[in-house]
Short mmCIF file of C-alpha atoms in Angstrom, two decimals:
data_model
loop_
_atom_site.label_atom_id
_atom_site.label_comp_id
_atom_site.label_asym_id
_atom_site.label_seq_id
_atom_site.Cartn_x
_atom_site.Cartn_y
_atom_site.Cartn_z
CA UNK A 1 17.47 0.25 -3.05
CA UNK A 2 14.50 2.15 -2.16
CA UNK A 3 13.37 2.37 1.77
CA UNK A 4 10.75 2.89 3.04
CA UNK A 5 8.54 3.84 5.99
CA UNK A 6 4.71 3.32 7.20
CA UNK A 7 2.68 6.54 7.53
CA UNK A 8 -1.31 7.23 8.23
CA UNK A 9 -3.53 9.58 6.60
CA UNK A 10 -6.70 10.67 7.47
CA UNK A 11 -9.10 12.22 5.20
CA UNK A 12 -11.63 13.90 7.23
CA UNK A 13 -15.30 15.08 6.10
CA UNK A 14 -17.80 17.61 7.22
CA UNK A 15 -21.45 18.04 5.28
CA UNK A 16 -24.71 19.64 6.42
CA UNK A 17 -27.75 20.86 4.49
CA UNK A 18 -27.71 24.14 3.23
CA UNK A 19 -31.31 25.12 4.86
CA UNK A 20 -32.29 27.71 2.16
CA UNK A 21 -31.18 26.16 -0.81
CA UNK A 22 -34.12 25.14 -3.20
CA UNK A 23 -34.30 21.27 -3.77
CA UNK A 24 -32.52 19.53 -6.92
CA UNK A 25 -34.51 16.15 -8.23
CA UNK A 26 -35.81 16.01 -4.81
CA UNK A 27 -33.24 15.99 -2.29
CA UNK A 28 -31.77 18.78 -0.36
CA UNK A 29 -28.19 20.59 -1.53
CA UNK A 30 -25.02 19.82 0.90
CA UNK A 31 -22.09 22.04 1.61
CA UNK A 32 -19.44 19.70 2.46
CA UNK A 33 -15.65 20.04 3.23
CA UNK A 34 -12.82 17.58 2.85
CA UNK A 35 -9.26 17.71 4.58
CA UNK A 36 -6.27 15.39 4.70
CA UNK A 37 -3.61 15.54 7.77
CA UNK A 38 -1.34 12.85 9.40
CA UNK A 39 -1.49 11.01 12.46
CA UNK A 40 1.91 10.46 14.31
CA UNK A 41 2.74 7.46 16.33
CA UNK A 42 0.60 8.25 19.40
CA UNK A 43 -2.53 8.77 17.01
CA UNK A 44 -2.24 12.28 17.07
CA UNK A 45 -3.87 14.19 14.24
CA UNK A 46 -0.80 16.63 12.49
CA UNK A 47 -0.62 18.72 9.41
CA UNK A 48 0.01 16.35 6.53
CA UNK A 49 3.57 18.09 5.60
CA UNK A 50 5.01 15.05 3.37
CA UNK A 51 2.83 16.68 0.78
CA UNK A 52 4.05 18.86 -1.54
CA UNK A 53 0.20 18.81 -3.02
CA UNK A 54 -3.46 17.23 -3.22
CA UNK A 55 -5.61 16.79 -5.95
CA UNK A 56 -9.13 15.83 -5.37
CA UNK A 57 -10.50 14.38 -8.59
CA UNK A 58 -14.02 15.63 -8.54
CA UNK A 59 -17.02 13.89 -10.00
CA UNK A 60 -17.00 15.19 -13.72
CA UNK A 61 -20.47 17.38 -13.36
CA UNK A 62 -18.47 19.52 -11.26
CA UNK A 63 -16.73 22.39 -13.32
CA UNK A 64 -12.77 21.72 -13.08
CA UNK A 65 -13.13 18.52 -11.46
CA UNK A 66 -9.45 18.00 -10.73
CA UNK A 67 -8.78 20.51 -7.50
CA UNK A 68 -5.18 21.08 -6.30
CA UNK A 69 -4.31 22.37 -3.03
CA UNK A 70 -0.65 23.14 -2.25
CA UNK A 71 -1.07 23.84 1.69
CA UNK A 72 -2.23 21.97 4.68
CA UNK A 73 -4.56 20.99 5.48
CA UNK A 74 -5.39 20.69 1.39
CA UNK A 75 -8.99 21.44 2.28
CA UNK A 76 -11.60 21.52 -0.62
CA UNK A 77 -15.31 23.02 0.51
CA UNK A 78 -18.33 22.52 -2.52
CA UNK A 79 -21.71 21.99 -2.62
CA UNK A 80 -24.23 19.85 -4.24
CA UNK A 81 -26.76 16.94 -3.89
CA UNK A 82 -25.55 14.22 -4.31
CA UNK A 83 -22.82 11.88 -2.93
CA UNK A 84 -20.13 10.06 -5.23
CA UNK A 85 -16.85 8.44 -4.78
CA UNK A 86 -13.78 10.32 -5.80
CA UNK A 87 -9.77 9.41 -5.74
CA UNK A 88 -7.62 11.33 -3.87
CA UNK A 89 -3.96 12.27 -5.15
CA UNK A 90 -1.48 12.94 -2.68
CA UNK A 91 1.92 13.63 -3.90
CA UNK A 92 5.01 13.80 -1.96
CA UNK A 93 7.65 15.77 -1.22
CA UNK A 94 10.96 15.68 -3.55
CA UNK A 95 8.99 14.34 -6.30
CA UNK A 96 8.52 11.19 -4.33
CA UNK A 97 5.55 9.85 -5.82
CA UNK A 98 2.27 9.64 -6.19
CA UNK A 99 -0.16 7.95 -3.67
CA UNK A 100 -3.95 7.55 -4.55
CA UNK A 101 -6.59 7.29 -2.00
CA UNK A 102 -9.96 6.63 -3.01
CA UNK A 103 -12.54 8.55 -0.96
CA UNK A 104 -16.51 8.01 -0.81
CA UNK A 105 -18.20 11.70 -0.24
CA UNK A 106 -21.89 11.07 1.63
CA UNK A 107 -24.19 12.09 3.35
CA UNK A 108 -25.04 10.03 6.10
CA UNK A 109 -22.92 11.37 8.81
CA UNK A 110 -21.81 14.92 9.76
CA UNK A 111 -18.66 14.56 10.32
CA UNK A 112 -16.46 11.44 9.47
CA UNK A 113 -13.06 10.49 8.53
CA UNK A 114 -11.14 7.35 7.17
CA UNK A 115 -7.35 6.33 7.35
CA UNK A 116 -5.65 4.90 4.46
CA UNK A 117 -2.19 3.16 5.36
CA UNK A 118 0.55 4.49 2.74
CA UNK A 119 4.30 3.64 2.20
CA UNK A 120 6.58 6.67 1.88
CA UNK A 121 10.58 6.77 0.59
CA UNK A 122 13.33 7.99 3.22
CA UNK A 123 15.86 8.32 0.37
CA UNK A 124 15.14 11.95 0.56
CA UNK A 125 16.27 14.31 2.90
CA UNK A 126 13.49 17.00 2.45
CA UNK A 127 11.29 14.20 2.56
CA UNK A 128 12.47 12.04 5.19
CA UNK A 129 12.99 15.53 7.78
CA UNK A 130 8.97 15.81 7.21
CA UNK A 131 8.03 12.39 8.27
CA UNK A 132 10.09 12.91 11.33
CA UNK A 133 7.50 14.75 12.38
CA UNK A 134 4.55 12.03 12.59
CA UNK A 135 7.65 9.22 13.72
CA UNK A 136 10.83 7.58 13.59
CA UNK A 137 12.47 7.32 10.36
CA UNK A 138 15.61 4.47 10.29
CA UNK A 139 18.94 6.43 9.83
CA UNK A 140 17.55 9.56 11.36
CA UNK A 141 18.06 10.88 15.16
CA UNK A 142 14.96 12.35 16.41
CA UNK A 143 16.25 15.64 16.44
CA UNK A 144 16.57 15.00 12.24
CA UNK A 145 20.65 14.14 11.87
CA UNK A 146 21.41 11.79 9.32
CA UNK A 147 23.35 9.10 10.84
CA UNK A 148 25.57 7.91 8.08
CA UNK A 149 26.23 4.04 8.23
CA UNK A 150 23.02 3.40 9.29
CA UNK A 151 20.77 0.71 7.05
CA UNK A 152 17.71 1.64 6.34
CA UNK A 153 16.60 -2.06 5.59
CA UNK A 154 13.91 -1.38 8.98
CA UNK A 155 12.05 0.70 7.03
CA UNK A 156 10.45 -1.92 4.78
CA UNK A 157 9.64 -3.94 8.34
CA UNK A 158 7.60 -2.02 10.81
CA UNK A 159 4.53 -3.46 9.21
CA UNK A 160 2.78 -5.82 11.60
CA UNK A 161 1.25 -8.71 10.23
CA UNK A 162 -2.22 -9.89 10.37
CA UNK A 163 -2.50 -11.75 7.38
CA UNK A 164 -5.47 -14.62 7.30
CA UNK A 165 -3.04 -17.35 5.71
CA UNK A 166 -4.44 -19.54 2.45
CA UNK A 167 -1.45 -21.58 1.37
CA UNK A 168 -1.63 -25.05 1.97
CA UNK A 169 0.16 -26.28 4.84
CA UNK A 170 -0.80 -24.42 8.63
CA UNK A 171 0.03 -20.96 8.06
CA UNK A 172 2.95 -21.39 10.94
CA UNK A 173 4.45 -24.22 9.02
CA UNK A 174 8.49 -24.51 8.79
CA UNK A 175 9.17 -23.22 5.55
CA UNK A 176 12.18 -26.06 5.28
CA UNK A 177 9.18 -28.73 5.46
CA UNK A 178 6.40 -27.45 4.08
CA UNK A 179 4.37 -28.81 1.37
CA UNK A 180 3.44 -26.37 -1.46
CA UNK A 181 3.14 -25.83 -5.46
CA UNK A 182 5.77 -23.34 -5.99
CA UNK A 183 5.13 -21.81 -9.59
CA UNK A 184 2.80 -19.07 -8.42
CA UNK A 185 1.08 -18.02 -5.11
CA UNK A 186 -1.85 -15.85 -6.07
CA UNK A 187 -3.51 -13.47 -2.96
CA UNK A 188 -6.12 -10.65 -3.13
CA UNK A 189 -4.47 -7.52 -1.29
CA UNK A 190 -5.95 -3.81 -0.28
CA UNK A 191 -5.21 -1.52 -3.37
CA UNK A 192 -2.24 -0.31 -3.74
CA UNK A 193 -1.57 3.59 -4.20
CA UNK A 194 -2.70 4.17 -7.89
CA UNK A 195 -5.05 0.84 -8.20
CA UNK A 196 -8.30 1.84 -9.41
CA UNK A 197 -9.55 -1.44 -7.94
CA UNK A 198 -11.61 -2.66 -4.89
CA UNK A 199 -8.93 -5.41 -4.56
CA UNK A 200 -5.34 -6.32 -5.65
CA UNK A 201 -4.64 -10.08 -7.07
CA UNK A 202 -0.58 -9.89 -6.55
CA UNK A 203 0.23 -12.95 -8.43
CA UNK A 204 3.80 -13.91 -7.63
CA UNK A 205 5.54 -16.38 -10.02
CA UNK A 206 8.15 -18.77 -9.51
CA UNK A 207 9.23 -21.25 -12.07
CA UNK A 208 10.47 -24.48 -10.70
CA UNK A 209 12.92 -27.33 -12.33
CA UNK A 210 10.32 -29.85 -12.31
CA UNK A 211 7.37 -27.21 -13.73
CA UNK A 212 5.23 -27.77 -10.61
CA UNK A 213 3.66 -25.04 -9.82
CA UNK A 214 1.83 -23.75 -6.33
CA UNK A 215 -1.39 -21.50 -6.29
CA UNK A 216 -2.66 -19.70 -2.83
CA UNK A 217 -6.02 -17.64 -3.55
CA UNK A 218 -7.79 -16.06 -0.69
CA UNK A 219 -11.02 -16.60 0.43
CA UNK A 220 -10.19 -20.46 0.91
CA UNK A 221 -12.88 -21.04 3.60
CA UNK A 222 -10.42 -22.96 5.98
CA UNK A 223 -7.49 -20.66 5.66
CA UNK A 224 -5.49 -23.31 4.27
CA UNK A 225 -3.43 -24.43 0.97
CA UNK A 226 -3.42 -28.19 0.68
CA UNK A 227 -0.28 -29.67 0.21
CA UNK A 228 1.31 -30.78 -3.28
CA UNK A 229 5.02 -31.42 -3.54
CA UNK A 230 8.20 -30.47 -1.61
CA UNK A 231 9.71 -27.18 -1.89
CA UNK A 232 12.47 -27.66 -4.03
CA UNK A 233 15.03 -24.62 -2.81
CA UNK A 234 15.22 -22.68 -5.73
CA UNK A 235 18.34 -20.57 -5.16
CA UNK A 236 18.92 -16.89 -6.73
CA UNK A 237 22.51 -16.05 -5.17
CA UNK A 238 21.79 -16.21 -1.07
CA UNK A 239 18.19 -16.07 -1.38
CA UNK A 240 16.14 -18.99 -1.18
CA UNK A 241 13.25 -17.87 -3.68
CA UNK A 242 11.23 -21.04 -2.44
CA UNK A 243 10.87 -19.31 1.11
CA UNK A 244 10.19 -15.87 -0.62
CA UNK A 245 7.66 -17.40 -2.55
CA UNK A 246 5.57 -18.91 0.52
CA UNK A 247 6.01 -15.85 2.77
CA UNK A 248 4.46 -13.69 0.39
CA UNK A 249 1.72 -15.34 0.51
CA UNK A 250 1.38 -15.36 4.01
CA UNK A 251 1.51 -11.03 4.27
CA UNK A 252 -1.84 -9.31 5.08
CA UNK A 253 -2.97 -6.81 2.82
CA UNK A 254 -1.16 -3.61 4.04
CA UNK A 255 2.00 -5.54 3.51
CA UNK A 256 1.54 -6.74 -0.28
CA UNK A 257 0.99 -3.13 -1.17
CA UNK A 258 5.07 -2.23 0.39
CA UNK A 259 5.72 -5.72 -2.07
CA UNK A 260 4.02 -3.59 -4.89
CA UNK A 261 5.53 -0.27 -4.45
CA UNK A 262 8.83 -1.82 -3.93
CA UNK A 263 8.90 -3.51 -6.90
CA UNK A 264 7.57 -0.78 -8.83
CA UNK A 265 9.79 1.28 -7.61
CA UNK A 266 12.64 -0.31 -8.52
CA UNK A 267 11.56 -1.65 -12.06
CA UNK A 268 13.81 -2.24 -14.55
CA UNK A 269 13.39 -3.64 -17.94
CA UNK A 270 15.25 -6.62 -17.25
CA UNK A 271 12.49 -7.75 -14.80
CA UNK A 272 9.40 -9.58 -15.25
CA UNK A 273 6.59 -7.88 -14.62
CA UNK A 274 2.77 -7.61 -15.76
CA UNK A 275 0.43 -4.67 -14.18
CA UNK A 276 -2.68 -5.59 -15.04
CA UNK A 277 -4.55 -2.96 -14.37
CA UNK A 278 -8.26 -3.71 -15.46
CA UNK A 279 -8.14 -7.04 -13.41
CA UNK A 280 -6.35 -5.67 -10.45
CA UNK A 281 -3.50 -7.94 -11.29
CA UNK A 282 0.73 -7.35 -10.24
CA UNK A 283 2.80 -10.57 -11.71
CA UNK A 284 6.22 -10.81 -11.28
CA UNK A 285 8.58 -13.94 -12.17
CA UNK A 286 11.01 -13.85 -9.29
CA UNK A 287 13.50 -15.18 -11.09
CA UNK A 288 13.81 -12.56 -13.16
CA UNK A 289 14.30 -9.91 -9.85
CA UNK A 290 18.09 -8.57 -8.94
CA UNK A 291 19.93 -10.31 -6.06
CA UNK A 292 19.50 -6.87 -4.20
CA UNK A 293 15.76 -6.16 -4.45
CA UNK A 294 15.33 -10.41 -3.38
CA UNK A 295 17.15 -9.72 -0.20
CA UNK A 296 15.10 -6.57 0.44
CA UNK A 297 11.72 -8.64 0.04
CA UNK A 298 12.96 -11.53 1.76
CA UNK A 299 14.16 -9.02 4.83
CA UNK A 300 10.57 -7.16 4.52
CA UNK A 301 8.41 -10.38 4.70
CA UNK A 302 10.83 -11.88 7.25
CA UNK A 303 10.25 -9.00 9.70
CA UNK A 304 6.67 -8.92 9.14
CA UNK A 305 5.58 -11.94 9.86
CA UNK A 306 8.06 -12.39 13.11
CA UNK A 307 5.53 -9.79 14.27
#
């Protein structure tokens, strides 16, 4: 299994009007600057060093719109008139992935900056030594020794919860008692790493014995899922997939994207899954899920929303 840890990025931007530069289509030409670094756990800004490289995918007027930069703090400086909104490709040490942050380049302020929220692996040393630098990383001493025997299984937890909860029954409802359809619970999440979406639906299936089926959507203006019929404790070795089912539903956005990347990450062809890209759709049948990667998601949505 595949652990992980939370880490913040900041992309920061600078722009000012280039006083002597002649006019395109009536407005004035920009020089502008972009930068990505971490922040550690106190909120500290630090050189983003879980990067091996960033892309900035450019606006395709620009000539060689894809940009790499292969040091921190991976800063781009161009010009021009307008502003656009452009994805951001950082990718991690060790060949550990790919995480996209989309970034809107304009004009209003000076300087500004946003924070996207991203999930990194610890499963590799280079990697994992690096993000000991912006905070703990399970298994790991501070001073960077590997404790062997250590699990790792906190790494998928230390996201808290703020989830505004649509399923049917009170959000704080005994999962034992609750009432609730349990063939699919459908949410709309933050976009995950790679999404070229505005929104996530993470549309988690679970096929019942009686065919029932549950649906949570969010949005619902009271922040409730009205009750259907019983949970009926559908069992996949220890884990109840019932419960699974119900908490998922209940994680904020931040947290569905760890679901995603989890899953993703540990894909195989035996397992369920639709991406549905163009409608921001994940689907998975949990049933069709290893006992293994079950346990991890129960554990991760357990954690989070005892927080």
């Amino acid at each position: 299994m595949v652990e992980y840890v939370k880490r913040i990025v900041r992309v920061k931007t600078h722009q000012e009007i280039i006083p002597d530069e002649p006019y395109v289509q009536g407005f004035p030409v920009h020089k502008w600057s972009i930068e990505v670094c971490l922040l550690d756990s106190d909120g500290n800004e630090i050189p983003a060093n879980i990067f091996d490289k960033v892309v900035y995918h450019l606006h395709p007027t620009f000539a060689s719109p894809n940009r790499t930069f292969k040091k921190p703090p991976f800063k781009i400086e161009e010009q021009g008139w307008g502003g656009f909104e452009m994805s951001i490709s950082g990718f991690l040490l060790e060949k550990g992935g790919e995480r996209k942050m989309k970034h809107d380049l304009h004009f209003a302020e000076n300087n500004y900056s946003v924070e996207h929220t991203i999930q990194v692996p610890i499963n590799k040393p280079k990697l994992a030594q690096a993000l000991l630098e912006s905070g703990p990383v399970p298994g790991y001493t501070s001073d960077g020794q590997h404790i062997t025997g250590i699990s790792n299984t906190e790494a998928t937890t230390s996201i808290p919860n703020a989830a505004t909860n649509n399923t049917t029954a009170s959000a704080d409802a005994d999962p034992d008692t609750a009432n609730v359809n349990t063939t699919s619970a459908t949410t709309t999440a933050a976009v995950a790493p790679g999404t070229p979406k505005t929104s996530l639906d993470a549309t988690i299936t679970n096929p019942t014995s009686n065919g029932t089926d549950a649906k949570r959507k969010s949005g619902s203006p009271d922040g409730k899922v009205t009750k259907k019929s019983k949970l009926s404790h559908n069992m996949k070795g220890s884990v109840d997939l019932d419960k699974l089912a119900l908490g998922l539903t209940k994680l904020n956005e931040d947290d569905l994207v760890g679901v995603v990347q989890m899953i993703t990450d540990n894909r195989t062809s035996e397992m369920n899954i639709k991406n549905n890209v163009e409608e921001g759709e994940f689907i998975m049948d949990l049933f069709s899920l290893p006992e293994t990667l079950l346990k991890s998601l129960w554990e991760y949505v357990r954690k989070n929303l005892e927080q």
